[in-house]
Amino acid sequence: MFASLRNTIPRQLSRAYSTAPAGGKSGSGILWASLATGAVLAGGYYYTRSKDSQGAAPAASNEPVTAALDPKKFIAFKLKESTPINHDTGHYRFELGPNQVLGLDITSCIVVKAKIGSDEKPTIRPYTPVSPQDARGYFDLVIKRYPEGKMSSHIHSLKPGDELEIKGPIPKYPYKTGALKEVGMIAGGSGITPMLQLIQHVLEDPTDNTKLTLMFANKSEEDIVLRSTLDGYAKKYPEQFKVHYVIDKASDGWKGEVGYITKELVQKYLPSADRSDVLVSVCGPPPMMKAISGPKAPDFSQGEVSGIFKELGFTSQQVFKF
């Protein structure tokens, strides 16, 4: 799984992001985007583009910017704070040096390691940070706790000052600006994080005109994390980004789709397979992956395309499984 780790260090980045606490917002609020300032709020912190790093993040100096990640070994990162988002999802901020960025490329993820309970071997799981690529002094994870999830439960148990071992980046889809005309995305639950990474990258690049469409499936309306962030992007970039929510059970006043993601819904919202310049991607629980794209191969390679995507005529070159 880790054979393709990159050994390159991302180029030095000049932009910094301020993380001033969002005044008046409690920790239980959902993540959202501030359109007036172009800021993104996650777990009670604004992410704004600025040349100066102010607020909660350590102040940047004139020293060179370095990448904190090492693709060859695990490094312990200290948890600075955690904030509940809803009943089973939390926002976790980890410390970096004042002039450090995490060192995550588009599209890539990290792997975390922890020895849990009486287990003889450590548990290792992949996650995708939600903080900006060039955020200095910190990085953020949004973690959904699953009843049988060892690592997600472990991370939810962490207290400020505790450490988590992390290695990366782990490269995923080799995205190149301008290579695609349209990208269709299907996410389920915490599978939204790699999609958000790509969405942020494309929409915040003025030279990238790739159109993006996201279908985001959850059990209930309450389970839709990052909803206001996504809605904010859809409002700010209406011609380039569209988001469609699908929930298992509708609440009063719900105007989105209800039920499972079907062939008909994919045909309704995502680009068709008759174009070579489109990509469809998916990230979610195994049953969802099996139904939509087919699972990855046992060696974690992409594997064969099956399910809804195959029925609609998508080839392996047009499908990516996160």
CSV table of N, CA, C and O in Angstrom, one decimal, residues 13-96:
chain,number,residue,atom,x,y,z
A,13,LEU,N,6.3,27.7,0.1
A,13,LEU,CA,5.0,28.4,-0.1
A,13,LEU,C,5.1,29.7,0.6
A,13,LEU,O,5.5,29.8,1.8
A,14,SER,N,4.6,30.8,-0.1
A,14,SER,CA,4.7,32.1,0.5
A,14,SER,C,3.5,32.5,1.3
A,14,SER,O,3.5,33.4,2.1
A,15,ARG,N,2.3,31.9,1.0
A,15,ARG,CA,1.1,32.3,1.6
A,15,ARG,C,1.0,31.7,3.0
A,15,ARG,O,1.4,30.6,3.3
A,16,ALA,N,0.4,32.5,3.9
A,16,ALA,CA,0.0,32.0,5.2
A,16,ALA,C,-1.4,32.1,5.4
A,16,ALA,O,-2.1,32.9,4.8
A,17,TYR,N,-2.0,31.4,6.4
A,17,TYR,CA,-3.4,31.4,6.7
A,17,TYR,C,-3.6,31.8,8.2
A,17,TYR,O,-2.9,31.2,9.0
A,18,SER,N,-4.4,32.8,8.4
A,18,SER,CA,-4.7,33.1,9.8
A,18,SER,C,-5.8,32.2,10.3
A,18,SER,O,-6.7,31.8,9.5
A,19,THR,N,-5.8,32.0,11.6
A,19,THR,CA,-6.8,31.1,12.2
A,19,THR,C,-7.5,31.7,13.4
A,19,THR,O,-7.6,31.1,14.4
A,20,ALA,N,-7.9,33.0,13.3
A,20,ALA,CA,-8.5,33.7,14.4
A,20,ALA,C,-9.8,33.0,14.8
A,20,ALA,O,-10.6,32.6,13.9
A,21,PRO,N,-10.0,32.8,16.1
A,21,PRO,CA,-11.3,32.1,16.5
A,21,PRO,C,-12.5,32.9,16.0
A,21,PRO,O,-12.5,34.1,15.9
A,22,ALA,N,-13.4,32.1,15.5
A,22,ALA,CA,-14.7,32.7,15.0
A,22,ALA,C,-15.5,33.2,16.1
A,22,ALA,O,-16.2,32.5,16.8
A,23,GLY,N,-15.5,34.5,16.3
A,23,GLY,CA,-16.2,35.1,17.5
A,23,GLY,C,-17.6,34.7,17.6
A,23,GLY,O,-18.4,34.8,16.7
A,24,GLY,N,-18.0,34.2,18.8
A,24,GLY,CA,-19.4,34.0,19.1
A,24,GLY,C,-19.8,32.6,18.7
A,24,GLY,O,-20.9,32.2,19.0
A,25,LYS,N,-19.0,31.8,17.9
A,25,LYS,CA,-19.5,30.5,17.5
A,25,LYS,C,-19.0,29.5,18.5
A,25,LYS,O,-17.9,29.4,18.9
A,26,SER,N,-20.0,28.6,18.9
A,26,SER,CA,-19.7,27.5,19.8
A,26,SER,C,-19.0,26.4,19.1
A,26,SER,O,-19.1,26.3,17.9
A,27,GLY,N,-18.4,25.5,19.8
A,27,GLY,CA,-17.7,24.4,19.3
A,27,GLY,C,-18.6,23.3,18.6
A,27,GLY,O,-18.2,22.5,17.9
A,28,SER,N,-19.9,23.4,18.8
A,28,SER,CA,-20.8,22.4,18.3
A,28,SER,C,-21.3,22.8,16.9
A,28,SER,O,-22.1,22.0,16.4
A,29,GLY,N,-20.9,23.9,16.4
A,29,GLY,CA,-21.4,24.3,15.1
A,29,GLY,C,-20.8,23.5,14.0
A,29,GLY,O,-19.7,23.0,14.0
A,30,ILE,N,-21.5,23.4,12.8
A,30,ILE,CA,-21.0,22.7,11.7
A,30,ILE,C,-20.0,23.6,11.0
A,30,ILE,O,-20.1,24.8,11.0
A,31,LEU,N,-19.1,23.0,10.2
A,31,LEU,CA,-18.1,23.8,9.5
A,31,LEU,C,-18.8,24.6,8.4
A,31,LEU,O,-19.7,24.1,7.7
A,32,TRP,N,-18.3,25.8,8.1
A,32,TRP,CA,-19.0,26.6,7.1
A,32,TRP,C,-18.1,27.6,6.5
A,32,TRP,O,-17.0,27.8,6.9
A,33,ALA,N,-18.5,28.2,5.4
A,33,ALA,CA,-17.7,29.2,4.7
A,33,ALA,C,-18.2,30.6,4.8
A,33,ALA,O,-19.4,30.8,4.8
A,34,SER,N,-17.3,31.5,5.1
A,34,SER,CA,-17.7,32.9,5.1
A,34,SER,C,-17.4,33.6,3.8
A,34,SER,O,-16.3,33.8,3.4
A,35,LEU,N,-18.5,33.8,3.1
A,35,LEU,CA,-18.3,34.3,1.7
A,35,LEU,C,-17.9,35.8,1.7
A,35,LEU,O,-17.3,36.2,0.8
A,36,ALA,N,-18.2,36.5,2.7
A,36,ALA,CA,-17.9,37.9,2.7
A,36,ALA,C,-16.4,38.1,2.7
A,36,ALA,O,-15.9,39.1,2.2
A,37,THR,N,-15.6,37.2,3.4
A,37,THR,CA,-14.2,37.4,3.5
A,37,THR,C,-13.4,36.4,2.7
A,37,THR,O,-12.2,36.4,2.6
A,38,GLY,N,-14.1,35.4,2.1
A,38,GLY,CA,-13.5,34.3,1.4
A,38,GLY,C,-12.8,33.3,2.4
A,38,GLY,O,-12.0,32.5,2.0
A,39,ALA,N,-13.3,33.4,3.6
A,39,ALA,CA,-12.7,32.5,4.7
A,39,ALA,C,-13.5,31.2,4.8
A,39,ALA,O,-14.6,31.1,4.4
A,40,VAL,N,-12.8,30.2,5.3
A,40,VAL,CA,-13.5,28.9,5.6
A,40,VAL,C,-13.4,28.7,7.1
A,40,VAL,O,-12.3,28.9,7.7
A,41,LEU,N,-14.5,28.4,7.7
A,41,LEU,CA,-14.5,28.1,9.1
A,41,LEU,C,-14.6,26.6,9.4
A,41,LEU,O,-15.5,26.0,8.9
A,42,ALA,N,-13.7,26.1,10.2
A,42,ALA,CA,-13.7,24.7,10.5
A,42,ALA,C,-13.5,24.5,12.0
A,42,ALA,O,-12.5,24.9,12.5
A,43,GLY,N,-14.5,23.9,12.7
A,43,GLY,CA,-14.4,23.7,14.1
A,43,GLY,C,-14.1,24.9,14.9
A,43,GLY,O,-13.4,24.9,15.9
A,44,GLY,N,-14.6,26.1,14.5
A,44,GLY,CA,-14.5,27.3,15.2
A,44,GLY,C,-13.3,28.2,14.8
A,44,GLY,O,-13.0,29.2,15.5
A,45,TYR,N,-12.7,27.8,13.7
A,45,TYR,CA,-11.5,28.6,13.3
A,45,TYR,C,-11.7,29.1,11.8
A,45,TYR,O,-12.1,28.3,11.0
A,46,TYR,N,-11.4,30.3,11.5
A,46,TYR,CA,-11.4,30.8,10.2
A,46,TYR,C,-10.1,30.5,9.5
A,46,TYR,O,-9.1,30.7,10.0
A,47,TYR,N,-10.2,30.1,8.2
A,47,TYR,CA,-9.1,30.0,7.4
A,47,TYR,C,-9.2,31.1,6.3
A,47,TYR,O,-10.1,31.1,5.5
A,48,THR,N,-8.3,32.0,6.4
A,48,THR,CA,-8.3,33.1,5.4
A,48,THR,C,-7.0,33.3,4.7
A,48,THR,O,-5.9,33.1,5.3
A,49,ARG,N,-7.0,33.6,3.5
A,49,ARG,CA,-5.8,33.9,2.8
A,49,ARG,C,-5.3,35.3,3.2
A,49,ARG,O,-6.0,36.2,3.2
A,50,SER,N,-4.0,35.3,3.7
A,50,SER,CA,-3.4,36.6,4.0
A,50,SER,C,-1.9,36.4,3.9
A,50,SER,O,-1.4,35.3,4.0
A,51,LYS,N,-1.2,37.5,3.8
A,51,LYS,CA,0.3,37.5,3.8
A,51,LYS,C,0.9,37.4,5.1
A,51,LYS,O,2.0,37.0,5.3
A,52,ASP,N,0.1,37.7,6.1
A,52,ASP,CA,0.6,37.6,7.5
A,52,ASP,C,-0.2,36.6,8.2
A,52,ASP,O,-1.4,36.4,8.1
A,53,SER,N,0.5,35.8,9.1
A,53,SER,CA,-0.2,34.8,9.9
A,53,SER,C,-0.5,35.4,11.2
A,53,SER,O,0.3,35.8,12.0
A,54,GLN,N,-1.9,35.5,11.5
A,54,GLN,CA,-2.3,36.1,12.7
A,54,GLN,C,-3.3,35.2,13.4
A,54,GLN,O,-3.7,34.2,12.9
A,55,GLY,N,-3.6,35.5,14.7
A,55,GLY,CA,-4.6,34.7,15.4
A,55,GLY,C,-4.0,33.5,16.1
A,55,GLY,O,-2.9,33.6,16.7
A,56,ALA,N,-4.7,32.4,16.0
A,56,ALA,CA,-4.3,31.2,16.8
A,56,ALA,C,-3.0,30.5,16.3
A,56,ALA,O,-2.3,29.8,17.0
A,57,ALA,N,-2.7,30.6,15.0
A,57,ALA,CA,-1.6,29.9,14.5
A,57,ALA,C,-0.3,30.6,14.8
A,57,ALA,O,-0.3,31.8,15.0
A,58,PRO,N,0.8,29.9,15.0
A,58,PRO,CA,2.1,30.6,15.3
A,58,PRO,C,2.5,31.6,14.2
A,58,PRO,O,2.2,31.3,13.1
A,59,ALA,N,3.1,32.7,14.6
A,59,ALA,CA,3.5,33.7,13.7
A,59,ALA,C,4.6,33.2,12.8
A,59,ALA,O,5.5,32.6,13.3
A,60,ALA,N,4.5,33.5,11.5
A,60,ALA,CA,5.6,33.0,10.6
A,60,ALA,C,6.7,34.0,10.7
A,60,ALA,O,6.6,35.2,11.0
A,61,SER,N,7.9,33.5,10.3
A,61,SER,CA,9.1,34.4,10.3
A,61,SER,C,9.6,34.4,8.9
A,61,SER,O,9.0,33.9,8.0
A,62,ASN,N,10.8,34.9,8.8
A,62,ASN,CA,11.5,35.0,7.4
A,62,ASN,C,12.2,33.7,7.1
A,62,ASN,O,12.9,33.6,6.1
A,63,GLU,N,12.2,32.8,8.1
A,63,GLU,CA,12.9,31.5,7.8
A,63,GLU,C,12.2,30.7,6.7
A,63,GLU,O,11.0,30.9,6.5
A,64,PRO,N,12.9,29.9,6.0
A,64,PRO,CA,12.4,29.1,4.9
A,64,PRO,C,11.2,28.2,5.4
A,64,PRO,O,11.3,27.7,6.6
A,65,VAL,N,10.2,28.0,4.6
A,65,VAL,CA,9.1,27.2,4.9
A,65,VAL,C,9.5,25.7,4.7
A,65,VAL,O,10.1,25.4,3.6
A,66,THR,N,9.3,24.8,5.6
A,66,THR,CA,9.6,23.4,5.5
A,66,THR,C,8.4,22.6,5.6
A,66,THR,O,7.4,23.0,6.2
A,67,ALA,N,8.5,21.3,5.1
A,67,ALA,CA,7.4,20.4,5.2
A,67,ALA,C,7.6,19.5,6.4
A,67,ALA,O,8.7,19.0,6.7
A,68,ALA,N,6.5,19.3,7.2
A,68,ALA,CA,6.6,18.5,8.4
A,68,ALA,C,6.6,17.0,8.2
A,68,ALA,O,7.2,16.2,8.9
A,69,LEU,N,5.9,16.6,7.1
A,69,LEU,CA,5.8,15.1,6.9
A,69,LEU,C,7.1,14.5,6.4
A,69,LEU,O,7.9,15.1,5.7
A,70,ASP,N,7.2,13.2,6.7
A,70,ASP,CA,8.3,12.4,6.1
A,70,ASP,C,7.7,11.2,5.5
A,70,ASP,O,7.0,10.4,6.2
A,71,PRO,N,7.9,10.9,4.2
A,71,PRO,CA,7.2,9.8,3.6
A,71,PRO,C,7.9,8.4,4.0
A,71,PRO,O,7.3,7.4,3.7
A,72,LYS,N,9.0,8.5,4.7
A,72,LYS,CA,9.7,7.3,5.0
A,72,LYS,C,9.5,6.8,6.5
A,72,LYS,O,9.9,5.7,6.8
A,73,LYS,N,9.0,7.7,7.3
A,73,LYS,CA,8.9,7.3,8.7
A,73,LYS,C,7.7,8.0,9.4
A,73,LYS,O,7.3,9.1,9.0
A,74,PHE,N,7.2,7.5,10.5
A,74,PHE,CA,6.2,8.1,11.2
A,74,PHE,C,6.8,9.1,12.2
A,74,PHE,O,7.8,8.9,12.8
A,75,ILE,N,6.1,10.3,12.3
A,75,ILE,CA,6.5,11.3,13.2
A,75,ILE,C,5.3,11.6,14.1
A,75,ILE,O,4.2,11.6,13.7
A,76,ALA,N,5.6,11.9,15.4
A,76,ALA,CA,4.6,12.2,16.4
A,76,ALA,C,4.2,13.7,16.3
A,76,ALA,O,5.1,14.5,16.4
A,77,PHE,N,2.9,13.9,16.2
A,77,PHE,CA,2.4,15.3,16.2
A,77,PHE,C,1.5,15.5,17.4
A,77,PHE,O,0.7,14.6,17.7
A,78,LYS,N,1.6,16.6,18.0
A,78,LYS,CA,0.9,16.9,19.2
A,78,LYS,C,-0.5,17.5,18.9
A,78,LYS,O,-0.6,18.5,18.1
A,79,LEU,N,-1.5,17.0,19.6
A,79,LEU,CA,-2.9,17.6,19.4
A,79,LEU,C,-2.9,18.9,20.2
A,79,LEU,O,-2.6,18.9,21.4
A,80,LYS,N,-3.3,19.9,19.6
A,80,LYS,CA,-3.5,21.2,20.2
A,80,LYS,C,-4.9,21.4,20.8
A,80,LYS,O,-5.0,21.8,22.0
A,81,GLU,N,-5.9,21.0,20.1
A,81,GLU,CA,-7.3,21.1,20.6
A,81,GLU,C,-8.2,20.3,19.8
A,81,GLU,O,-7.9,20.0,18.6
A,82,SER,N,-9.3,20.0,20.3
A,82,SER,CA,-10.4,19.2,19.6
A,82,SER,C,-11.7,19.9,19.9
A,82,SER,O,-12.0,20.5,21.0
A,83,THR,N,-12.6,19.8,18.9
A,83,THR,CA,-13.9,20.5,19.0
A,83,THR,C,-15.0,19.6,18.4
A,83,THR,O,-14.8,19.1,17.2
A,84,PRO,N,-16.0,19.3,19.1
A,84,PRO,CA,-17.1,18.5,18.6
A,84,PRO,C,-17.8,19.2,17.4
A,84,PRO,O,-18.0,20.5,17.5
A,85,ILE,N,-18.2,18.5,16.4
A,85,ILE,CA,-18.9,19.1,15.3
A,85,ILE,C,-20.4,18.6,15.4
A,85,ILE,O,-21.3,19.4,15.3
A,86,ASN,N,-20.6,17.3,15.6
A,86,ASN,CA,-21.9,16.8,15.8
A,86,ASN,C,-21.8,15.6,16.7
A,86,ASN,O,-20.8,15.5,17.4
A,87,HIS,N,-22.8,14.8,16.7
A,87,HIS,CA,-22.9,13.7,17.7
A,87,HIS,C,-21.8,12.6,17.5
A,87,HIS,O,-21.5,11.9,18.5
A,88,ASP,N,-21.2,12.5,16.3
A,88,ASP,CA,-20.1,11.5,16.2
A,88,ASP,C,-18.9,12.0,15.4
A,88,ASP,O,-18.1,11.2,15.0
A,89,THR,N,-18.8,13.3,15.2
A,89,THR,CA,-17.7,13.8,14.4
A,89,THR,C,-17.0,15.0,15.1
A,89,THR,O,-17.7,15.8,15.7
A,90,GLY,N,-15.7,15.0,15.1
A,90,GLY,CA,-15.0,16.0,15.7
A,90,GLY,C,-13.9,16.6,14.8
A,90,GLY,O,-13.4,16.0,13.8
A,91,HIS,N,-13.5,17.8,15.2
A,91,HIS,CA,-12.4,18.6,14.5
A,91,HIS,C,-11.2,18.6,15.4
A,91,HIS,O,-11.2,18.9,16.6
A,92,TYR,N,-10.0,18.2,14.8
A,92,TYR,CA,-8.8,18.0,15.6
A,92,TYR,C,-7.7,18.8,15.0
A,92,TYR,O,-7.3,18.6,13.8
A,93,ARG,N,-7.1,19.7,15.8
A,93,ARG,CA,-6.0,20.6,15.3
A,93,ARG,C,-4.7,20.1,15.9
A,93,ARG,O,-4.6,20.0,17.2
A,94,PHE,N,-3.7,19.8,15.1
A,94,PHE,CA,-2.4,19.4,15.5
A,94,PHE,C,-1.4,20.5,15.3
A,94,PHE,O,-1.5,21.3,14.3
A,95,GLU,N,-0.4,20.5,16.1
A,95,GLU,CA,0.6,21.6,16.0
A,95,GLU,C,1.7,21.2,15.0
A,95,GLU,O,2.2,20.1,14.9
A,96,LEU,N,2.2,22.3,14.3
A,96,LEU,CA,3.4,22.3,13.5
A,96,LEU,C,4.3,23.4,14.0
A,96,LEU,O,3.9,24.2,14.8
